[in-house]
Short mmCIF file of C-alpha atoms and ligand atoms in Angstrom, two decimals:
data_model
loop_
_atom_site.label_atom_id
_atom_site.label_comp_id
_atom_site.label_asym_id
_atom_site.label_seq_id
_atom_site.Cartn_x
_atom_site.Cartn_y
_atom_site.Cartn_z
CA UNK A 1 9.51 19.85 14.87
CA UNK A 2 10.31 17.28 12.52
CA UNK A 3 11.21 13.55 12.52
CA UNK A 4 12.26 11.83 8.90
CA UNK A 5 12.75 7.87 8.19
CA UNK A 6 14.45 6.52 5.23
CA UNK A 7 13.13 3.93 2.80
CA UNK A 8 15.04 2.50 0.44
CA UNK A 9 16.91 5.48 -0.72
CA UNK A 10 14.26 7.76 -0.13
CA UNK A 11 12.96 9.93 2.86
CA UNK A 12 9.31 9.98 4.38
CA UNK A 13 9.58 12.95 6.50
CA UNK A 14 6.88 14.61 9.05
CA UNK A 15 7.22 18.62 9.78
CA UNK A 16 4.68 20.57 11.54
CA UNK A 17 3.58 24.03 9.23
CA UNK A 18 1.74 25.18 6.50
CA UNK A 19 1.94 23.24 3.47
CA UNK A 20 1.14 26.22 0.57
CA UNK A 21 4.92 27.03 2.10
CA UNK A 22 6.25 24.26 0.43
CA UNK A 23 9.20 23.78 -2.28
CA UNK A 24 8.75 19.97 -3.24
CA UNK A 25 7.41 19.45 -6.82
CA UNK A 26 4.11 19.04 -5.89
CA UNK A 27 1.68 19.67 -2.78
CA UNK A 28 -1.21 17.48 -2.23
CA UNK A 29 -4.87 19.40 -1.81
CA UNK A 30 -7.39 17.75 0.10
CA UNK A 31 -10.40 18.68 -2.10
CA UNK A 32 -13.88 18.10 -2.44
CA UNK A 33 -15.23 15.85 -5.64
CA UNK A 34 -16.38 18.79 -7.23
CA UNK A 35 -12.75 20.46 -7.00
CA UNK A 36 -14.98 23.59 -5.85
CA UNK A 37 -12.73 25.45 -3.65
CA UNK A 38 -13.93 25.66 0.14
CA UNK A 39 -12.51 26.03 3.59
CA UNK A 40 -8.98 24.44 5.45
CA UNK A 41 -6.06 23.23 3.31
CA UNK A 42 -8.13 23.78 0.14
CA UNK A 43 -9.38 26.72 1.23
CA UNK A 44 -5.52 27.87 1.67
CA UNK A 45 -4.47 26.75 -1.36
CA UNK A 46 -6.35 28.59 -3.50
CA UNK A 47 -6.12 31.40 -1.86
CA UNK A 48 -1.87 31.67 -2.01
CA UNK A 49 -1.79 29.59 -5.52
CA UNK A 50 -3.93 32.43 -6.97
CA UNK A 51 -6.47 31.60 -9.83
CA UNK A 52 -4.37 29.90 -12.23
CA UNK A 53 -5.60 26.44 -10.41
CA UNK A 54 -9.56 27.45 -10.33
CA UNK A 55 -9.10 27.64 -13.96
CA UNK A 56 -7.42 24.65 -14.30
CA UNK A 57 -9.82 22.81 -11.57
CA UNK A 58 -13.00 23.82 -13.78
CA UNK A 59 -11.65 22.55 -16.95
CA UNK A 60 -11.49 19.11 -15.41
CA UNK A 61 -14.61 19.42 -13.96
CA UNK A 62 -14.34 17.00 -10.91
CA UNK A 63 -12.64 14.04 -8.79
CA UNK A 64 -14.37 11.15 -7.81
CA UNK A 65 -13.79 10.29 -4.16
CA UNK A 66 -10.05 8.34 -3.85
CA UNK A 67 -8.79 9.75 -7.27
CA UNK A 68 -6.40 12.51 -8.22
CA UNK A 69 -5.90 14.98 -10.45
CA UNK A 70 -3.23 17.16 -10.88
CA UNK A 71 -2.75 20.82 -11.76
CA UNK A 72 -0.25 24.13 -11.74
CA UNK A 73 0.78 25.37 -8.83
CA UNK A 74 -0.39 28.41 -10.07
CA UNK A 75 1.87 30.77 -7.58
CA UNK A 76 3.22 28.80 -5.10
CA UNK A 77 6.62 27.36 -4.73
CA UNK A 78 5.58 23.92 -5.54
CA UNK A 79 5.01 23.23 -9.36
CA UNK A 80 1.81 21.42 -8.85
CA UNK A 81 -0.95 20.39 -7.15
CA UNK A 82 -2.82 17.57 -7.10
CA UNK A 83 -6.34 17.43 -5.89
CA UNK A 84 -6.88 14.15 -4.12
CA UNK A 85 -10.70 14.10 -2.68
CA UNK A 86 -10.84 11.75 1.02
CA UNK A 87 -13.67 10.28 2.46
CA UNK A 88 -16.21 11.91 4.74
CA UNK A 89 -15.80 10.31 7.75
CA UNK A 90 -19.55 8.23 8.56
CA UNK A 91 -18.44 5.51 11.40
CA UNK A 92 -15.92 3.39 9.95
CA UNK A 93 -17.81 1.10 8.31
CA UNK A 94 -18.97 3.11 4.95
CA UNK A 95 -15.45 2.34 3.07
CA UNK A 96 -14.03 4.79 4.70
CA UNK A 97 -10.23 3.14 5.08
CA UNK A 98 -10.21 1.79 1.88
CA UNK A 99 -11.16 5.38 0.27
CA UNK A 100 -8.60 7.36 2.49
CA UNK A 101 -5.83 4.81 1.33
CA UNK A 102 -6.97 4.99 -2.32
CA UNK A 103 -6.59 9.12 -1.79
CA UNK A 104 -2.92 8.88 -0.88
CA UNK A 105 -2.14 6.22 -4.05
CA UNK A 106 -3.58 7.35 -6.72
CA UNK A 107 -1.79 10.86 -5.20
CA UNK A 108 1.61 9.14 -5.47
CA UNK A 109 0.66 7.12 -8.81
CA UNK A 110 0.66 10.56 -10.67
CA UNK A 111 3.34 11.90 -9.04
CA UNK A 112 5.76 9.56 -10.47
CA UNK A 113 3.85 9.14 -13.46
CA UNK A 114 4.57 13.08 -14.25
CA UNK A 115 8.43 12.17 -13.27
CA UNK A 116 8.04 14.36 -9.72
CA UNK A 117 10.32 14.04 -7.35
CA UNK A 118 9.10 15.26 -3.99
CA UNK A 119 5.13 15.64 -3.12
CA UNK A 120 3.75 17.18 0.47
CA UNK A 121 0.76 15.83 1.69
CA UNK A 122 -1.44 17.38 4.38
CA UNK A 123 -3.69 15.43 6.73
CA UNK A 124 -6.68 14.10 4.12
CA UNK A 125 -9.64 14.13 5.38
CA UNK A 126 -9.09 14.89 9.25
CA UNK A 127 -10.69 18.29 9.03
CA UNK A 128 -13.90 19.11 7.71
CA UNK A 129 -13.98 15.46 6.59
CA UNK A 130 -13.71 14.45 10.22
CA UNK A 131 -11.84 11.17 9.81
CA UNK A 132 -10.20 10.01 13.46
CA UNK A 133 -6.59 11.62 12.93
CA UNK A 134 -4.53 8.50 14.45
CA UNK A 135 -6.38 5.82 11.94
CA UNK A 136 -6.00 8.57 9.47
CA UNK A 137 -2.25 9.10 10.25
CA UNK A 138 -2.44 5.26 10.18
CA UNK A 139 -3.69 4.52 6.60
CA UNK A 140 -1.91 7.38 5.24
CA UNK A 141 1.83 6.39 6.37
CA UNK A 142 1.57 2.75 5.65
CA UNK A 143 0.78 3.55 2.36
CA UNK A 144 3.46 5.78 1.49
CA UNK A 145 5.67 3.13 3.17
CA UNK A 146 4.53 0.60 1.15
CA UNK A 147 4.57 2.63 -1.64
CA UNK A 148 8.51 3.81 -1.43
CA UNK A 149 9.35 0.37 -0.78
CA UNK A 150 8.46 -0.57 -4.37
CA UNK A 151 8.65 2.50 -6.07
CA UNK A 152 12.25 4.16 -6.22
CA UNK A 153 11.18 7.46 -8.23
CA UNK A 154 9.86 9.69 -5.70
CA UNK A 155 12.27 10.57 -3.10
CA UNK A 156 11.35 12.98 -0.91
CA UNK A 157 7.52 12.37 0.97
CA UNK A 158 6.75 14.78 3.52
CA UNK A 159 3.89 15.32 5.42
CA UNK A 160 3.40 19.07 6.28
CA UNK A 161 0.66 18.90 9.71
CA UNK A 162 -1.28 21.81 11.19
CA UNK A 163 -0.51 21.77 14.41
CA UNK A 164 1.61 20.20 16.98
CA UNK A 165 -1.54 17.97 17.88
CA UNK A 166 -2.06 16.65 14.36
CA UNK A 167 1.97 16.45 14.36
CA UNK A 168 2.23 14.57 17.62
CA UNK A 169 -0.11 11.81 16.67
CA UNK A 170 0.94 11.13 13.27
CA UNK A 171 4.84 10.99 14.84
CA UNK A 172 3.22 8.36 17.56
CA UNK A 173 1.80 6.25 14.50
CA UNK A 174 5.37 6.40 12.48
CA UNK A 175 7.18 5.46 15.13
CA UNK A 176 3.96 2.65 15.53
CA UNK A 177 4.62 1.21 11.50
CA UNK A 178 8.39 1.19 11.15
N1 AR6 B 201 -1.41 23.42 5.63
C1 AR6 B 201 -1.45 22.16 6.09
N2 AR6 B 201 -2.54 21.62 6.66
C2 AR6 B 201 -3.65 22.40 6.75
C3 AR6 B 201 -3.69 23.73 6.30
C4 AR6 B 201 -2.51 24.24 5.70
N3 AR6 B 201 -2.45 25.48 5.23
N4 AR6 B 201 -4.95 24.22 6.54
C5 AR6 B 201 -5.64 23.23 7.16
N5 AR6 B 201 -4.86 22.14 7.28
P1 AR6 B 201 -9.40 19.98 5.72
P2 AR6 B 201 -10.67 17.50 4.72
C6 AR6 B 201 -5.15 20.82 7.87
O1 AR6 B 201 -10.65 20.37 6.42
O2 AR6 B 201 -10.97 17.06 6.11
C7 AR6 B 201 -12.61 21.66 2.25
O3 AR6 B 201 -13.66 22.56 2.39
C8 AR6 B 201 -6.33 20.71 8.81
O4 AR6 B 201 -5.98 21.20 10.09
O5 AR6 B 201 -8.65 21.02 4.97
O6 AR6 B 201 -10.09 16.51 3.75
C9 AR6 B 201 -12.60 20.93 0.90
O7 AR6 B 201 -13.09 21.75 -0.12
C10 AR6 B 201 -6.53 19.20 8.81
O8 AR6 B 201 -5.55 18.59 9.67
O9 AR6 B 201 -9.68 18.77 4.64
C11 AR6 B 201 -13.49 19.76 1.17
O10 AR6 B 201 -14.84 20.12 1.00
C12 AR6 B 201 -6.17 18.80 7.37
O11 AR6 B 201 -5.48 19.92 6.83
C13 AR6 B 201 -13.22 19.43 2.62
O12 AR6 B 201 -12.76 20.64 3.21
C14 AR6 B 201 -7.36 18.47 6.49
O13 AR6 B 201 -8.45 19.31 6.81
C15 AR6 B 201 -12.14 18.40 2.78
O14 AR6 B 201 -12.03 18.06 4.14
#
């Protein structure tokens, strides 16, 4: 499954799968502040980008909550990864949005700061992190939109979603913000 938009010249698309599959110049990890390792998407990282990233992830030391940093992508088709850490999800009221939107720019501020190209993101913070998926799928696509409607450099976004359940909800939201 997959449904794409253009904006501007570039292409926000959505694909269902496994993002440590991916060929874009970068993937996006959803990490934990301590850039420790640990279960889902991280978890799955590591694991197919090999050790080259651990190494990489200790030298920096750490990622506040709604930052980035950005490493190899130690074996994996994609060049990079950058380590965005999400909000745990409390009950909406803890700063929650502004955190999960803060994840997904500062993501896409060093992409194009390092000249990438294409960047994958996975769904921040809906897993362990718990964070609704529809306001997640929410916060997240309206601010890559606003992001590639001022920002020309990057021009491929995807979003690569675990499941058709996580897929069908951020496709309903899309189709809800353009
Ligand atoms: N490709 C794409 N999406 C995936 C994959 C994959 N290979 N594996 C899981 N997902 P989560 P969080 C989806 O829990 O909520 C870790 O322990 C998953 O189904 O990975 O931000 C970190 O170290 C869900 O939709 O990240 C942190 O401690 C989404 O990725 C904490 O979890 C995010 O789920 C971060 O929690």
């Amino acid at each position: 499954m997959a449904a794409e938009v253009k904006i501007n010249e570039s292409i926000l698309s959505l694909v269902e799968g496994d993002i440590t599959n991916e060929n874009t110049d970068a993937i996006v990890n959803a990490a934990n502040a301590r850039l420790a390792g640990g279960a889902g998407v991280d978890g799955a990282i590591h694991r197919m980008g090999g050790p080259a990233i651990m190494k990489e992830c200790r030298k920096i030391g750490g990622c506040p909550t709604g930052q980035a940093v950005i490493t190899t992508g130690g074996n994996l088709k994609a060049k990079y990864v950058i380590h965005t850490v999400g909000p745990v999800y409390k009950d909406g009221t803890k700063g929650e949005a502004k955190l999960l939107k803060s994840a997904h720019l500062e993501s896409l501020k060093l992409a194009s700061s390092r000249g990438l190209k294409s960047i994958s993101f996975p769904a921040i913070s809906t897993g362990v992190y718990g964070y609704p998926v529809n306001e997640a799928a929410n916060i997240a696509l309206k601010t890559v939109i606003d992001y590639l409607q001022e920002h020309t450099d990057i021009e491929l976004v995807r979003f690569v979603l675990f499941g058709n359940e996580t897929y069908d909800i951020f496709s309903e939201e899309l189709r809800k913000l353009i």
